[in-house]
Amino acid sequence: MKKRLIGLAMAGVMMAASLAGCGENTASTETGSTSAESAEGAVWKIGGIGPTTGGAAIYGSDVRDAITIAVDEINAEGGINGYQISYKFEDDEHNAEKSVNAYNTLKDWGMQMLVGCVTSDPTIAVGEKTNEDNMFMLTPSGTAVACVQYPNAFRVCFSDPNQGAASADYLANDAELSGSAIAIIYDSSTQYSAGIHDSFVAEANAKGLNIVSDSAFTTDSATDFTVQIQAAKDAGADLIFLPIYYLEASLILTQANNMGYAPTFFGCDGMDGILTLENFDTSLAEGLLLLTPFSANDTDDLTVNFVTKFQEMTGHVPNQFGADAYDAVYAIKQIAEAENLTPDMSISDICEGMKTGITTITFSPALTSGTGITWTADGEPDKEPRAVVIVNGEYVMTE
């Protein structure tokens, strides 16, 4: 099944794997600091925050491991401006309060720049702190608008509104899907899902799409979706838009199948990871479409190198959260070198240099864009949108 991606202005954008043989692989992971400090004196201290335990662990663990790969590669090539990188990652369990505690731990360690957080609510909470400290913050995957509300914060992924509008644009411009009767099932209790939902509905109405059912759930009731599925079925929906995370999506696909209901399912970046979910029948995801900036099946050298190293390290294929994080570290390197930044500078001076540099570079090559990535001063990336469809249990990039 192949779909042509037409007219998208922007698009949107899992079981934690244990990390063998790579630093201290606990909730707090640090690589390279002792030898780097003793050999070179000053080192870059880059921190990461995300869930490596709990329901969103596969997002955070892939980010953690992808950063490790990027840091190891950069250090092997001489570091950033001749200085090695020391890297430490803290688990926030997808919890905003714990993410702030993680930030304080990394700040005490001496962090100078943050790659994080991974999910939106923790990113927003930590963003308040990085703004107070004027510390540069590049989230690989925090999609809510407020994740980059301050001038020190930028993201690699697309925002929720961009994902929602792009999803509606995709459907409107696809010859096979544009006439679908569309149902929506979303999580009204999360900024991620609600933000995508609202922009999708607005754009769908503007494009004349046919929304026949719109049902919400909340995180504390995210186990039984029969009411929402039945509403979609009764309304005659032949496509269900799911701007939600993969765990809830897997339950919806399973329960719909049990109810004898087989519409087309369409998701965003939070769907990435559904194929690696334990005890999920991946055949139920056949034909599922999702907007995501990365396909591990691409054959370009950059993707092959990253996927090969990631699989050797973790035993599984990386998701787009990991790809975004890998890009984030290399973007930091390119920006810091363009601005001649060094780790003996103050955190605030480093941040000011990074803020200037990120809006003037074109970051390339990038895993999460077919071309390059540029950033605007409001923290948003400008890069090529892409989508995948699940075929024979694999993510296949659409044409």
XYZ file of C-alpha atoms in Angstrom:
399
model
C 0.000 0.000 0.000
C 1.536 3.269 -1.050
C 0.147 6.763 -0.628
C 1.488 9.971 -2.153
C 2.216 12.726 0.337
C 0.779 15.871 -1.282
C 0.518 19.449 -0.111
C 1.693 19.103 3.447
C 3.113 22.306 4.841
C 4.277 20.536 7.959
C 3.732 17.207 9.613
C 4.006 15.559 12.814
C 5.919 14.216 13.831
C 8.526 2.601 23.377
C 9.089 -1.525 26.796
C 12.306 0.099 27.640
C 15.303 -1.816 26.351
C 18.101 -2.297 28.810
C 21.325 -0.830 27.613
C 24.187 -3.303 27.774
C 27.812 -2.280 27.784
C 27.261 1.472 27.538
C 28.218 3.473 30.600
C 26.147 3.311 33.781
C 22.854 2.054 32.448
C 20.469 2.857 35.235
C 17.881 5.614 35.567
C 20.844 7.947 35.463
C 23.184 7.271 32.570
C 26.537 8.999 32.188
C 29.081 8.413 29.452
C 32.597 9.595 28.909
C 33.023 12.143 31.696
C 35.887 10.767 33.782
C 38.411 10.090 31.024
C 37.428 13.218 29.130
C 37.905 15.496 32.123
C 41.252 14.030 33.098
C 42.584 14.170 29.523
C 41.203 17.496 28.325
C 40.226 19.564 31.356
C 36.940 21.194 30.432
C 34.228 19.045 28.850
C 30.767 19.718 27.499
C 28.138 18.501 29.942
C 24.957 17.662 28.086
C 21.977 16.288 29.977
C 18.917 14.359 28.883
C 15.553 13.790 30.571
C 12.789 11.364 29.636
C 10.823 8.293 30.703
C 12.846 5.099 30.852
C 10.351 3.424 33.169
C 6.562 3.503 33.135
C 4.025 3.627 30.327
C 6.056 5.817 27.967
C 9.389 4.101 28.608
C 10.084 3.105 25.036
C 10.103 6.777 24.031
C 12.618 7.791 26.672
C 14.837 4.741 26.399
C 15.184 5.193 22.643
C 16.053 8.868 23.170
C 18.609 7.955 25.838
C 20.252 5.316 23.660
C 20.268 7.441 20.503
C 21.979 10.276 22.364
C 24.590 7.803 23.573
C 25.347 6.776 19.989
C 25.645 10.382 18.831
C 27.863 11.361 21.767
C 30.157 8.378 21.238
C 30.496 9.182 17.521
C 31.216 12.853 18.128
C 33.748 12.133 20.864
C 35.517 9.619 18.611
C 35.824 12.350 15.965
C 37.324 14.879 18.391
C 34.295 16.287 20.194
C 32.808 19.760 19.755
C 35.409 22.423 19.015
C 38.021 20.014 20.343
C 36.227 19.343 23.643
C 34.762 15.989 24.591
C 31.129 15.530 25.655
C 30.080 14.118 28.999
C 26.477 12.958 28.897
C 24.031 12.053 31.649
C 20.395 11.006 31.356
C 17.707 11.053 34.060
C 14.416 9.137 34.148
C 11.290 11.275 34.709
C 8.711 8.471 34.382
C 6.630 10.753 32.096
C 5.834 12.858 35.173
C 6.209 16.644 35.270
C 7.165 16.867 38.946
C 9.780 14.147 38.572
C 11.150 15.853 35.477
C 11.871 18.974 37.529
C 13.648 16.816 40.120
C 15.659 15.269 37.285
C 16.560 18.728 36.006
C 17.812 19.779 39.428
C 19.923 16.614 39.633
C 21.491 17.370 36.257
C 21.997 21.008 37.184
C 23.888 19.928 40.314
C 25.989 17.661 38.084
C 26.977 20.707 36.011
C 24.763 20.395 32.932
C 25.327 23.165 30.369
C 22.716 22.215 27.744
C 19.649 19.975 27.815
C 18.395 17.533 25.196
C 14.897 17.128 26.570
C 12.457 16.486 27.760
C 10.822 13.688 25.776
C 7.091 14.118 26.446
C 5.185 17.386 26.493
C 4.093 17.953 30.102
C 7.584 17.330 31.525
C 9.084 19.517 28.789
C 6.803 22.398 29.751
C 7.619 22.012 33.448
C 11.374 21.858 32.876
C 11.151 24.694 30.368
C 10.186 27.021 33.197
C 13.417 26.121 34.979
C 15.687 26.365 31.945
C 14.219 29.774 31.168
C 15.008 30.971 34.692
C 18.569 29.695 34.300
C 18.903 30.820 30.653
C 20.062 27.315 29.696
C 19.766 26.150 26.100
C 17.093 23.483 25.692
C 16.438 21.385 22.590
C 13.604 18.899 22.997
C 13.633 16.051 20.502
C 9.936 15.286 20.871
C 8.028 17.732 23.089
C 5.185 18.639 20.736
C 2.882 20.901 22.773
C 2.970 24.566 21.798
C 4.105 25.599 25.281
C 7.185 23.349 25.098
C 9.030 26.137 23.264
C 7.290 29.154 24.758
C 10.566 30.698 25.976
C 13.408 32.058 23.815
C 15.919 29.481 25.098
C 13.791 26.502 23.996
C 13.654 24.816 20.581
C 12.399 21.497 19.248
C 13.394 18.980 16.569
C 9.898 17.520 16.138
C 6.810 19.227 14.755
C 4.298 20.838 17.112
C 0.857 19.425 17.917
C -1.015 22.014 15.820
C 1.239 21.319 12.855
C 0.649 17.581 13.211
C -3.124 18.012 13.389
C -3.348 20.363 10.412
C -0.957 18.221 8.380
C -3.001 15.105 9.093
C -6.135 16.796 7.776
C -4.213 18.031 4.744
C -2.959 14.510 4.052
C -6.468 13.098 4.098
C -7.863 15.932 1.989
C -5.216 15.434 -0.690
C -5.280 11.645 -0.810
C -7.518 10.359 -3.595
C -8.457 7.186 -1.717
C -9.029 8.755 1.699
C -10.458 12.207 1.032
C -14.034 10.960 0.931
C -13.785 8.942 4.141
C -16.316 9.164 6.928
C -13.942 10.067 9.759
C -14.193 9.290 13.459
C -11.808 10.736 16.043
C -10.842 9.112 19.339
C -8.521 11.243 21.462
C -7.278 11.827 25.011
C -8.764 15.092 26.254
C -6.600 15.007 29.393
C -3.230 15.429 27.619
C -1.954 18.520 25.834
C -0.441 16.325 23.133
C -3.653 14.631 22.066
C -5.998 17.557 22.656
C -3.714 19.938 20.756
C -3.538 17.699 17.697
C -7.281 17.056 17.889
C -8.228 20.726 17.913
C -6.061 21.703 14.955
C -7.145 18.601 13.028
C -10.826 19.443 13.470
C -10.284 23.056 12.427
C -8.344 22.098 9.299
C -10.685 19.206 8.464
C -13.656 21.559 8.536
C -11.791 24.054 6.365
C -10.971 21.293 3.862
C -14.513 19.914 3.803
C -13.681 16.550 5.360
C -16.532 14.492 6.789
C -16.172 14.018 10.551
C -19.003 11.761 11.687
C -17.921 10.991 15.264
C -15.680 12.732 17.798
C -15.108 10.905 21.095
C -12.783 11.612 24.000
C -11.327 9.626 26.861
C -9.032 10.551 29.729
C -5.826 8.961 30.921
C -7.493 7.485 34.003
C -10.025 5.646 31.805
C -7.674 4.532 29.045
C -8.360 0.801 29.146
C -11.879 0.245 27.780
C -12.674 2.025 24.515
C -15.763 0.090 23.488
C -18.059 3.119 23.882
C -15.893 5.294 21.615
C -15.406 2.493 19.081
C -19.118 1.726 19.002
C -19.893 5.408 18.418
C -17.558 5.408 15.423
C -19.031 2.191 14.083
C -22.638 3.379 14.504
C -21.768 6.627 12.700
C -20.504 4.666 9.710
C -16.868 5.760 10.029
C -14.507 3.974 7.685
C -11.430 5.825 9.021
C -10.507 6.518 12.648
C -8.041 9.293 13.446
C -6.054 8.474 16.601
C -3.896 11.403 17.808
C -2.778 9.341 20.820
C 0.115 7.274 22.118
C 0.796 3.754 20.910
C -0.282 1.947 24.105
C -3.865 3.238 24.013
C -3.909 2.838 20.228
C -3.012 -0.843 20.538
C -5.984 -1.371 22.833
C -8.314 0.405 20.409
C -7.121 -1.705 17.484
C -7.522 -4.886 19.535
C -10.971 -3.987 20.845
C -12.195 -2.871 17.411
C -11.086 -6.203 15.995
C -12.960 -8.036 18.759
C -16.065 -6.027 17.803
C -15.740 -7.049 14.148
C -14.880 -3.513 13.067
C -11.999 -2.883 10.661
C -11.734 0.752 9.559
C -8.520 2.386 8.360
C -6.556 3.785 11.292
C -4.501 6.982 11.028
C -2.159 8.329 13.710
C 0.633 10.787 14.420
C 4.121 10.473 15.912
C 2.843 9.059 19.211
C 1.792 5.946 17.308
C 5.426 5.120 16.571
C 6.419 2.093 18.634
C 3.217 0.097 18.262
C 5.052 -2.656 16.386
C 7.408 -3.287 19.305
C 4.722 -3.432 21.990
C 4.813 -6.690 23.937
C 1.819 -9.009 23.511
C 0.273 -6.878 20.748
C -0.845 -8.661 17.578
C 0.952 -6.522 15.012
C -1.204 -7.899 12.209
C -3.952 -5.628 13.531
C -1.804 -2.617 12.573
C -1.482 -3.642 8.917
C -2.336 -0.656 6.747
C -2.148 1.818 9.629
C -0.901 5.220 8.492
C 1.040 7.629 10.660
C 2.764 10.937 10.169
C 6.330 10.585 11.369
C 9.626 12.122 10.273
C 11.655 8.890 10.292
C 11.614 5.437 8.768
C 14.164 2.893 9.945
C 13.817 1.141 6.581
C 15.341 4.005 4.599
C 18.473 2.932 2.729
C 20.550 6.137 2.863
C 23.925 5.823 4.587
C 22.990 7.993 7.575
C 19.920 5.922 8.422
C 21.653 2.599 7.866
C 24.556 3.629 10.142
C 22.245 4.801 12.911
C 19.869 1.839 12.748
C 22.732 -0.681 12.648
C 24.428 0.796 15.717
C 21.147 1.144 17.547
C 20.175 -2.464 16.924
C 23.600 -3.674 18.000
C 23.266 -1.710 21.221
C 19.652 -2.421 22.140
C 18.468 -5.400 20.105
C 15.563 -3.522 18.530
C 14.822 -1.052 15.751
C 14.839 2.633 16.804
C 11.689 4.720 16.710
C 11.420 8.323 15.524
C 11.920 9.638 19.061
C 15.421 8.203 18.986
C 16.028 9.642 15.520
C 14.938 13.094 16.700
C 17.339 12.845 19.651
C 20.247 11.755 17.435
C 19.595 14.767 15.219
C 19.381 17.019 18.287
C 22.913 16.160 19.436
C 24.413 16.678 15.995
C 22.526 19.958 15.635
C 24.055 21.120 18.931
C 27.508 20.244 17.586
C 26.958 22.153 14.343
C 25.580 25.224 16.127
C 28.271 25.334 18.816
C 31.020 25.031 16.211
C 29.468 27.706 14.013
C 29.387 30.080 16.990
C 32.852 29.071 18.328
C 31.408 28.134 21.714
C 33.504 26.384 24.369
C 32.544 24.652 27.622
C 34.488 27.112 29.786
C 31.862 29.765 28.960
C 28.971 30.457 31.334
C 25.709 28.593 30.857
C 24.002 31.851 29.929
C 26.665 32.823 27.370
C 26.462 29.364 25.829
C 22.690 29.728 25.623
C 22.912 33.117 23.928
C 25.339 31.749 21.373
C 23.159 28.717 20.714
C 20.057 30.893 20.329
C 21.815 32.970 17.697
C 23.342 30.017 15.912
C 20.274 27.810 15.667
C 18.384 30.443 13.679
C 21.196 30.903 11.155
C 22.322 27.356 10.321
C 20.820 24.751 8.044
C 21.275 21.442 9.829
C 22.124 18.672 7.418
C 22.253 15.734 7.017
C 19.311 14.868 9.234
C 17.628 11.545 9.990
C 14.260 13.214 10.421
C 14.111 15.168 7.182
C 14.731 14.260 3.588
C 16.550 17.566 3.183
C 17.808 19.900 5.928
C 16.325 21.551 8.999
C 16.237 25.241 9.857
C 14.749 26.885 12.942
C 12.829 30.069 13.578
C 13.332 32.238 16.651
C 10.067 30.926 18.115
C 11.660 27.497 18.464
C 9.953 25.736 15.568
C 11.732 23.561 12.976
C 11.184 23.872 9.255
C 11.782 20.531 7.567
C 10.310 18.185 5.004
C 7.182 16.343 6.180
C 6.924 12.597 5.662
C 4.518 9.761 6.424
C 4.689 5.967 6.744
C 2.284 3.072 6.359
C 2.638 -0.291 8.090
C 3.105 -3.047 5.494
C 3.952 -6.627 6.435
C 4.840 -5.540 9.960
C 7.219 -2.773 8.893
C 7.076 1.002 8.591
C 7.295 1.906 4.900
C 7.807 5.511 3.833
C 5.032 6.776 1.581
C 5.758 8.341 -1.785
